[in-house]
Amino acid sequence: MAVKDIIERCTELYRDLEFNAAKRWKAAGSDRKVMGYMPVYVPEEIIHAAGMMPLGIVGGGDQMEVIHGDAYYQSYICRIPRSTIELGVTGKLDFLDGILFPSICDVIRNLSGMWKMMRPDMYVQYFDVPQNFADGIGGEYYVKELEHLRDEFSALAGRPVGDDAINRSIALYNERRRLVREIYDFRSEAPWKAPTAEVHLLMRAGLVIPVEEHIRMMQGYLAAAREEDRPVRDCCRVVINGSFCEQPPLNLIKTIEMAGCYVVDDDYMLGNRWLLEDLATDGNPLEVLADAFLHHSADTAAKYCPRKEDVGRFLLQSVKDTKAEGVIFSAPSFCDPALLERPMLADRMSEHGIPHISFKYAENSGQMQPIREQAGTFADTLKLWS
Amino acid sequence: MSKESEVVKESSMLMQKEMIADNYEALTSTAESGRKVASTFVPGNLNELIMCFGMLNNLPEINAIQNGMRKKSGAMIMDAERNGHSEDVCTYVKADIGQMSKGNIAPNGKPMPAPDLLLLSYTGCFTFMKWFELLRHEHGCETVMLQVPYTGDGVITDNMRSYVIKQLKEEVIPAMERVSGVKFDIDRLRENLRRSAEAEDNLVWVLESAKNVRSPIDAYFGGVYYIGPIFTAFRGTREAIDYYRVLRGEIEQRIEQQLGPVTPEDDMEEERYRLVVEGPPNWTSFRDFWKMFYDEGAVVVASTYTKVGGVYDQGFRHDPDHPLESLAEYCLGCYTNRNLPNRVDMLVNYVNDFQADGLLVNSIKSCNSFSAGQLMMMQQVEKRSGKPAAFIETDLVDPRYFSAANVKNRLESYFQMIEQKRSRIEAA
């Protein structure tokens, strides 16, 4: 399949706020269930092992007019919860059998309680993760939380979710992680062959289709993109940081690229590469998942950084690995984690002589000209002075 | 005569003023005394534990409040914003950071020492976590984090409790020993907790006194003074016991004399409206804000802000027989660590138990932990209690977000709404 066809399919999925792909998957078997989850990370392997499809929900984007959702939130709250409420109130998420709200910020945390009140008939779970990364403390707590989750899913599925099943799911998700890493590496090596607008759509598709299909889709994309001949442009190389929860509109990503930036790393939809390495498939799977979370997971503002000297290390490493020339801090308006962390990251970049700029967006931002000017000026500066 | 000197002050207020002044004096004299300072937060405040190590407790939120009430926070916030902190984030954080850039001067006019330990009790507020990372970024001192899991299902599980206790035993206490050079003595902790429980009994009695129709207290504007000692550096001290004994005596007297709440101007005359308030107050225009209520005869009979540093009226007491378990239960139960259905239950119970006319939400721009979901909470409380609710928006310590005319208009409309509701009930 050609890149164009794959991206067309991804675009369809991106635009489909009825989640028809997931509905079709569910309709294909009487015992199939779909478990929604919000950003950033949930252990999808356990959901999958319970015979359920994990469905990533990242709000309504720029295609949805929020009418009801605004009645639930003050003007100073970010947009993703209000468009997610809109999805809920308009019945678009009625087909879900449950929904997880991971620990990321106070807004998503409180949304879990709102959902409990809105949908008392639905399985709604706040999913806490450890901010203490010692095996015997945070690890022990997390393993028990995962056991609780597994037991809840067993009850929902009507059958026990055993270690073997979780290990098989881990193997499958290892494959997905490998492919995601490969695509990110490929883009970093040849960004003209894998524009970020495409990579974004490809990763976003993975939120709403079964993992098996996503693996095939990524394999197809990689093969096709490697073959495709695309012109090399005179762009600078940048890393995007701060967009791990509410996603920017696709136009914003295209605008950054059109302004002369090759995005060589980003934190869009970080959940699919939250765990950085392959996981063992022959151990106690919950302990394996916990170990990966504690010691081999991505860094983001939603996590506590125990040591001052480690703040920004992950981002610095990304800049180094991808040979980026600058960083664009691009965070959603009113995003507490990203905006609180930004000054520390900015200082760390400055200490290392890495140029950076910052701006804010909302998932429905429409005015791209200021972004284009800012990103364009940044790109010109990097090209001239870097 | 200045306006300040006209303010009515009771013995308990003067006592508290002296306690706070002494604490700031102790904090700003550590160069001479050699005492170590732990900075920490109000929710999940482990004062009894901090005292076991002879350390002083410094609370950045309280410093921000002090600066807010003294009209100094606005400039500090703008300083922080000029230095790259977003206009979207918590103004407590920016006031704190701005205070540092202005020499970190304490309310007594002396320089505040850099903390020796940042004790990050991550309870009910995500911002706390990044706030202390930012402070560590500035100070570079030792930081220890106590993660308090959120009670998403409305219950405290064994796993949550064990996790908190384990962190206390294996990380928090060793860090305090290391920084202070004092060995942990659990009996000292028990003694501190015993004193806490005694003070907590009297605090609850004071808060419950608002169930009297003609309430002797205002449980929001007055309430923030009543919670002062127990939420800050005095829980577990003899001074706190004395303070709450004196306060209770004053309230008993007010009930006997059938007096309403004390206000900055005088005793409140007529009690026309009884309200429950959700959310923190605005600090930069605190007196003006309060005046909008007492001028109209509105008294707050219960508030959730007075539960942010401990939910004692729901039965919790620090327990000297189970010291670490008790600290864990305390942290896990703080108001903003409770899920929204639980918070709605509390509000509905307050409206009913305190015979309130309705619920007022003061939504704070800075505080997503409180504010996200409040509109839905308001609808739920209205539905379940049958009482009208209203919504106003202000901020904690950013004067740019306090619009007196808007707030007053909304309050007046709300009071009219209550009157109409009463008329309908009377007519029925």
Coordinates of C-alpha atoms in Angstrom, one line a residue, chain B:
Chain B
M1 CA -7.6 56.6 63.0
S2 CA -6.5 54.0 60.4
K3 CA -8.9 51.4 59.1
E4 CA -6.7 48.7 60.5
S5 CA -7.0 50.0 64.1
E6 CA -10.8 49.9 63.8
V7 CA -10.9 46.2 63.2
V8 CA -12.6 44.3 66.0
K9 CA -10.3 41.7 67.5
E10 CA -11.1 39.0 70.1
S11 CA -8.6 37.4 72.5
S12 CA -8.2 34.3 70.2
M13 CA -7.4 36.5 67.3
L14 CA -4.7 38.4 69.2
M15 CA -3.4 35.0 70.5
Q16 CA -3.1 33.7 66.9
K17 CA -1.5 36.9 65.7
E18 CA 1.2 36.4 68.3
M19 CA 1.6 32.8 67.5
I20 CA 2.2 33.6 63.8
A21 CA 4.5 36.4 64.6
D22 CA 6.6 34.2 66.9
N23 CA 6.8 31.5 64.2
Y24 CA 8.0 34.0 61.6
E25 CA 10.5 35.3 64.2
A26 CA 11.7 31.7 64.7
L27 CA 11.9 31.1 61.0
T28 CA 13.9 34.3 60.4
S29 CA 16.3 33.7 63.3
T30 CA 17.6 30.3 62.3
A31 CA 21.1 31.7 61.6
E32 CA 21.3 32.4 65.4
S33 CA 19.2 29.5 66.7
G34 CA 20.7 26.9 64.3
R35 CA 17.3 25.3 63.8
K36 CA 16.5 23.6 60.5
V37 CA 13.6 24.6 58.3
A38 CA 11.3 22.2 56.4
S39 CA 9.1 23.8 53.8
T40 CA 6.0 21.9 53.2
F41 CA 2.3 22.3 52.2
V42 CA -0.9 22.7 54.2
P43 CA -2.8 19.7 52.8
G44 CA -0.9 16.7 54.1
N45 CA 1.1 18.9 56.5
L46 CA 3.1 16.6 58.8
N47 CA 3.7 19.1 61.5
E48 CA 3.7 16.6 64.4
L49 CA 6.5 14.7 62.6
I50 CA 8.5 17.8 61.7
M51 CA 8.4 18.8 65.4
C52 CA 9.9 15.5 66.4
F53 CA 13.1 16.7 64.7
G54 CA 13.1 20.1 66.3
M55 CA 12.6 21.6 62.8
L56 CA 10.5 24.6 61.9
N57 CA 7.7 24.4 59.5
N58 CA 7.5 26.9 56.6
L59 CA 4.5 26.9 54.4
P60 CA 4.8 28.6 51.0
E61 CA 1.0 28.9 50.6
I62 CA 0.7 30.7 53.9
N63 CA 3.5 33.1 52.8
A64 CA 1.6 33.7 49.6
I65 CA -1.6 34.4 51.5
Q66 CA 0.2 36.8 53.8
N67 CA 1.6 38.6 50.8
G68 CA -1.9 38.6 49.2
M69 CA -3.5 40.1 52.2
R70 CA -0.8 42.7 52.3
K71 CA -1.3 43.6 48.7
K72 CA 2.2 42.5 47.7
S73 CA 1.5 39.4 45.7
G74 CA 0.5 41.2 42.5
A75 CA 3.9 42.5 41.8
M76 CA 5.5 39.2 42.8
I77 CA 3.3 37.3 40.4
M78 CA 4.2 39.7 37.6
D79 CA 7.9 39.3 38.4
A80 CA 7.6 35.5 38.0
E81 CA 5.7 35.9 34.8
R82 CA 8.4 38.2 33.4
N83 CA 10.9 35.4 34.3
G84 CA 9.1 32.9 32.1
H85 CA 6.4 31.5 34.3
S86 CA 3.1 31.1 32.5
E87 CA 0.1 33.3 33.2
D88 CA -2.0 30.2 33.2
V89 CA -0.5 28.5 36.2
C90 CA -1.2 28.7 40.0
T91 CA -0.6 32.1 41.5
Y92 CA 0.6 30.7 44.8
V93 CA 3.5 29.3 42.9
K94 CA 4.3 32.5 41.2
A95 CA 3.9 34.6 44.3
D96 CA 6.3 32.3 46.1
I97 CA 8.8 32.5 43.3
G98 CA 8.3 36.2 43.0
Q99 CA 8.9 36.6 46.7
M100 CA 12.3 34.9 46.3
S101 CA 13.2 37.3 43.5
K102 CA 12.4 40.2 45.8
G103 CA 14.8 39.0 48.5
N104 CA 12.5 36.4 50.1
I105 CA 11.4 38.8 52.8
A106 CA 9.1 37.3 55.5
P107 CA 6.1 39.2 56.7
N108 CA 8.1 40.5 59.7
G109 CA 10.4 42.3 57.3
K110 CA 13.4 39.9 57.8
P111 CA 14.9 37.6 55.2
M112 CA 13.4 34.1 55.1
P113 CA 16.1 31.4 55.3
A114 CA 16.4 29.0 52.4
P115 CA 14.8 25.7 53.5
D116 CA 17.0 22.9 54.7
L117 CA 14.5 20.3 53.5
L118 CA 11.7 20.5 50.9
L119 CA 9.1 18.1 52.2
L120 CA 6.8 17.6 49.3
S121 CA 3.6 16.2 50.6
Y122 CA 1.9 15.6 47.3
T123 CA -1.6 15.5 48.6
G124 CA -4.6 16.4 46.5
C125 CA -2.8 18.8 44.2
F126 CA -0.7 18.1 41.2
T127 CA 0.8 21.5 41.2
F128 CA 2.5 20.9 44.6
M129 CA 4.8 18.4 42.8
K130 CA 6.1 20.8 40.2
W131 CA 6.1 23.7 42.7
F132 CA 8.7 22.0 44.8
E133 CA 10.7 21.0 41.8
L134 CA 10.7 24.7 41.0
L135 CA 11.8 25.5 44.5
R136 CA 14.5 22.9 44.4
H137 CA 15.5 24.4 41.1
E138 CA 16.1 27.7 43.0
H139 CA 17.4 26.5 46.3
G140 CA 19.1 23.2 45.4
C141 CA 18.4 21.8 48.9
E142 CA 17.4 18.2 49.8
T143 CA 13.9 17.2 48.7
V144 CA 11.8 14.3 49.9
M145 CA 8.5 13.5 48.4
L146 CA 5.5 11.9 50.0
Q147 CA 3.1 10.7 47.4
V148 CA -0.4 10.5 48.8
P149 CA -2.6 8.5 46.3
Y150 CA -5.8 10.1 45.3
T151 CA -8.9 8.3 46.6
G152 CA -10.5 8.0 43.1
D153 CA -13.1 5.5 44.3
G154 CA -13.9 7.4 47.4
V155 CA -12.3 5.0 49.8
I156 CA -8.9 4.6 51.4
T157 CA -7.5 1.2 50.5
D158 CA -5.0 -0.8 52.4
N159 CA -2.6 -0.4 49.5
M160 CA -2.8 3.4 49.7
R161 CA -2.3 3.4 53.4
S162 CA 0.7 1.0 53.3
Y163 CA 2.3 3.0 50.5
V164 CA 2.1 6.2 52.5
I165 CA 3.4 4.5 55.7
K166 CA 6.3 2.9 53.8
Q167 CA 7.3 6.2 52.3
L168 CA 7.2 7.8 55.8
K169 CA 9.3 5.0 57.3
E170 CA 11.8 4.5 54.5
E171 CA 12.2 7.9 52.9
V172 CA 10.6 10.8 54.8
I173 CA 11.8 10.0 58.4
P174 CA 15.4 9.1 57.3
A175 CA 15.6 12.4 55.3
M176 CA 14.5 14.3 58.4
E177 CA 17.0 12.5 60.6
R178 CA 19.7 13.3 58.1
V179 CA 18.9 17.0 57.8
S180 CA 18.2 17.6 61.4
G181 CA 20.7 15.3 63.0
V182 CA 18.0 14.2 65.4
K183 CA 17.0 10.6 65.8
F184 CA 13.3 9.8 65.3
D185 CA 11.5 9.1 68.5
I186 CA 8.0 7.6 68.0
D187 CA 7.0 8.5 71.6
R188 CA 7.6 12.1 70.9
L189 CA 5.4 11.7 67.8
R190 CA 2.7 10.1 69.9
E191 CA 2.8 13.0 72.3
N192 CA 2.5 15.5 69.5
L193 CA -0.5 13.6 68.0
R194 CA -2.2 13.4 71.4
R195 CA -2.1 17.2 71.6
S196 CA -3.3 17.5 68.0
A197 CA -6.4 15.4 68.8
E198 CA -7.2 17.5 71.7
A199 CA -7.1 20.7 69.6
E200 CA -9.0 19.0 66.8
D201 CA -11.9 18.2 69.2
N202 CA -12.4 21.9 70.0
L203 CA -12.0 23.0 66.3
V204 CA -14.8 20.6 65.4
W205 CA -16.9 21.9 68.2
V206 CA -16.4 25.5 66.9
L207 CA -17.2 24.5 63.3
E208 CA -20.3 22.6 64.4
S209 CA -21.5 25.7 66.4
A210 CA -22.7 27.1 63.0
K211 CA -25.6 24.6 63.2
N212 CA -27.2 27.1 65.6
V213 CA -29.7 29.1 63.7
R214 CA -28.2 32.5 64.3
S215 CA -24.8 31.1 63.9
P216 CA -22.1 32.5 66.3
I217 CA -19.4 32.1 63.6
D218 CA -18.8 32.6 60.0
A219 CA -17.3 29.3 58.9
Y220 CA -15.6 30.7 55.8
F221 CA -14.3 34.2 56.4
G222 CA -14.0 33.6 60.1
G223 CA -13.3 30.0 59.5
V224 CA -10.0 30.7 57.8
Y225 CA -8.8 32.3 61.0
Y226 CA -10.1 29.3 63.1
I227 CA -8.2 26.8 61.0
G228 CA -5.0 28.9 61.0
P229 CA -3.2 27.2 63.9
I230 CA -4.2 23.6 63.1
F231 CA -3.5 23.9 59.4
T232 CA -0.1 25.4 59.8
A233 CA 2.9 25.2 62.2
F234 CA 0.9 24.7 65.4
R235 CA -0.9 21.3 65.1
G236 CA 0.5 19.2 67.9
T237 CA 1.6 22.1 70.1
R238 CA 0.4 23.3 73.5
E239 CA -0.3 26.7 72.0
A240 CA -2.8 25.2 69.6
I241 CA -4.6 23.5 72.5
D242 CA -4.7 26.8 74.4
Y243 CA -5.9 28.7 71.3
Y244 CA -8.8 26.3 70.6
R245 CA -9.8 26.3 74.2
V246 CA -10.0 30.1 74.3
L247 CA -11.7 30.2 70.9
R248 CA -14.3 27.7 72.1
G249 CA -14.9 29.8 75.2
E250 CA -15.5 32.8 73.1
I251 CA -18.0 31.0 70.9
E252 CA -19.8 29.5 73.9
Q253 CA -20.2 33.1 75.1
R254 CA -21.5 34.3 71.8
I255 CA -24.1 31.5 71.8
E256 CA -25.1 32.4 75.3
Q257 CA -25.5 36.0 74.4
Q258 CA -27.2 35.1 71.1
L259 CA -24.6 37.0 69.1
G260 CA -23.9 36.5 65.4
P261 CA -20.4 36.1 63.9
V262 CA -17.7 38.7 64.6
T263 CA -16.8 40.7 61.5
P264 CA -13.9 43.1 60.9
E265 CA -16.4 46.0 61.7
D266 CA -18.6 44.6 64.5
D267 CA -20.8 41.7 65.5
M268 CA -23.1 40.8 62.6
E269 CA -26.6 42.0 63.3
E270 CA -29.1 40.1 61.4
E271 CA -28.7 36.6 59.9
R272 CA -30.6 36.8 56.6
Y273 CA -28.9 34.1 54.6
R274 CA -27.1 30.9 55.6
L275 CA -24.7 29.7 53.0
V276 CA -22.4 26.8 52.3
V277 CA -19.3 27.8 50.4
E278 CA -17.1 25.6 48.2
G279 CA -13.6 26.7 47.2
P280 CA -10.9 28.9 48.7
P281 CA -11.4 32.6 49.3
N282 CA -9.8 35.4 47.5
W283 CA -7.0 36.9 49.6
T284 CA -6.1 40.1 47.9
S285 CA -9.5 41.7 48.6
F286 CA -10.4 39.5 51.5
R287 CA -12.0 42.2 53.6
D288 CA -14.0 43.7 50.7
F289 CA -15.1 40.2 49.7
W290 CA -16.2 39.4 53.3
K291 CA -18.0 42.8 53.5
M292 CA -20.2 41.9 50.5
F293 CA -21.5 39.1 52.6
Y294 CA -22.0 40.6 56.0
D295 CA -23.5 43.8 54.6
E296 CA -26.3 41.6 53.2
G297 CA -26.7 39.6 56.4
A298 CA -25.1 36.5 54.7
V299 CA -23.3 34.1 57.0
V300 CA -21.3 31.1 55.8
V301 CA -22.3 28.2 58.0
A302 CA -20.0 25.6 56.4
S303 CA -17.2 25.6 53.9
T304 CA -15.0 23.1 52.2
Y305 CA -11.9 25.3 52.2
T306 CA -11.7 24.8 56.0
K307 CA -11.3 21.1 55.3
V308 CA -8.4 21.4 52.9
G309 CA -5.9 20.8 55.6
G310 CA -7.8 18.0 57.4
V311 CA -11.4 16.8 57.5
Y312 CA -11.9 16.5 61.2
D313 CA -15.6 17.1 61.2
Q314 CA -16.1 13.8 59.4
G315 CA -14.7 12.0 62.4
F316 CA -11.0 11.9 61.8
R317 CA -8.6 12.5 64.7
H318 CA -4.9 12.0 64.9
D319 CA -4.4 8.9 66.9
P320 CA -1.3 8.5 69.2
D321 CA -1.9 4.8 69.4
H322 CA -1.4 4.4 65.6
P323 CA 1.0 7.2 64.8
L324 CA 2.1 6.6 61.3
E325 CA -1.2 5.0 60.2
S326 CA -2.9 8.1 61.6
L327 CA -0.6 10.4 59.6
A328 CA -1.4 8.4 56.5
E329 CA -5.1 8.5 57.1
Y330 CA -4.9 12.2 57.7
C331 CA -3.2 12.9 54.4
L332 CA -5.4 10.5 52.4
G333 CA -8.6 12.1 53.8
C334 CA -7.8 15.8 53.1
Y335 CA -10.6 17.4 51.2
T336 CA -9.0 17.8 47.7
N337 CA -7.8 14.3 47.9
R338 CA -11.3 13.1 47.9
N339 CA -13.1 12.2 44.7
L340 CA -15.9 14.4 43.3
P341 CA -18.8 12.3 44.4
N342 CA -17.5 12.3 47.9
R343 CA -17.1 16.1 47.8
V344 CA -20.7 16.4 46.5
D345 CA -21.9 14.2 49.4
M346 CA -20.1 16.4 51.9
L347 CA -21.7 19.6 50.4
V348 CA -25.2 18.1 50.3
N349 CA -24.8 17.1 54.0
Y350 CA -23.6 20.5 54.9
V351 CA -26.5 22.2 53.2
N352 CA -28.9 19.9 55.0
D353 CA -27.2 19.6 58.4
F354 CA -26.5 23.3 58.7
Q355 CA -30.0 24.4 57.4
A356 CA -28.4 26.4 54.7
D357 CA -30.3 28.4 52.1
G358 CA -28.0 27.2 49.4
L359 CA -24.5 26.7 48.0
L360 CA -22.1 29.3 46.7
V361 CA -19.1 28.2 44.7
N362 CA -16.1 30.5 44.7
S363 CA -14.2 29.2 41.7
I364 CA -10.5 29.9 41.9
K365 CA -8.6 30.4 38.6
S366 CA -5.4 29.2 40.1
C367 CA -6.6 26.0 41.6
N368 CA -7.7 23.2 39.3
S369 CA -7.6 20.7 42.1
F370 CA -10.6 22.6 43.6
S371 CA -12.1 24.1 40.5
A372 CA -12.2 21.4 37.8
G373 CA -15.6 19.9 38.1
Q374 CA -17.2 22.5 40.3
L375 CA -19.9 23.4 37.9
M376 CA -21.1 19.8 37.8
M377 CA -20.8 19.6 41.6
M378 CA -23.0 22.6 41.8
Q379 CA -25.7 21.0 39.6
Q380 CA -25.6 17.9 41.7
V381 CA -25.9 19.7 45.0
E382 CA -28.8 21.7 43.7
K383 CA -30.5 18.6 42.4
R384 CA -30.1 16.6 45.6
S385 CA -30.7 19.4 48.2
G386 CA -33.3 21.3 46.3
K387 CA -31.5 24.5 47.4
P388 CA -30.3 27.2 44.9
A389 CA -26.6 27.4 44.1
A390 CA -24.5 30.2 42.5
F391 CA -21.1 30.6 41.0
I392 CA -18.5 33.3 41.3
E393 CA -15.0 33.4 40.0
T394 CA -11.9 35.0 41.7
D395 CA -8.3 34.0 42.3
L396 CA -6.2 33.3 45.3
V397 CA -3.5 36.0 45.3
D398 CA -3.7 37.6 41.9
P399 CA -5.5 40.9 42.2
R400 CA -6.1 41.0 38.5
Y401 CA -8.7 38.3 38.9
F402 CA -10.8 40.0 41.5
S403 CA -13.5 42.0 40.0
A404 CA -15.5 43.5 42.9
A405 CA -18.4 44.8 40.8
N406 CA -18.9 41.4 39.1
V407 CA -18.7 39.5 42.3
K408 CA -21.1 41.9 44.1
N409 CA -23.6 41.7 41.2
R410 CA -23.6 38.0 41.3
L411 CA -24.0 37.8 45.0
E412 CA -26.9 40.3 45.0
S413 CA -28.6 38.2 42.3
Y414 CA -28.0 35.1 44.3
F415 CA -29.5 36.6 47.4
Q416 CA -32.6 37.6 45.4
M417 CA -32.8 34.1 44.1
I418 CA -32.9 32.8 47.7
E419 CA -35.6 35.3 48.6
Q420 CA -37.7 34.2 45.6
K421 CA -37.3 30.6 46.5
R422 CA -38.4 31.4 50.1
S423 CA -41.4 33.3 48.8
R424 CA -42.5 30.4 46.7
I425 CA -42.1 28.0 49.6
E426 CA -44.1 30.4 51.8
A427 CA -46.8 30.8 49.2
A428 CA -47.2 27.1 48.7

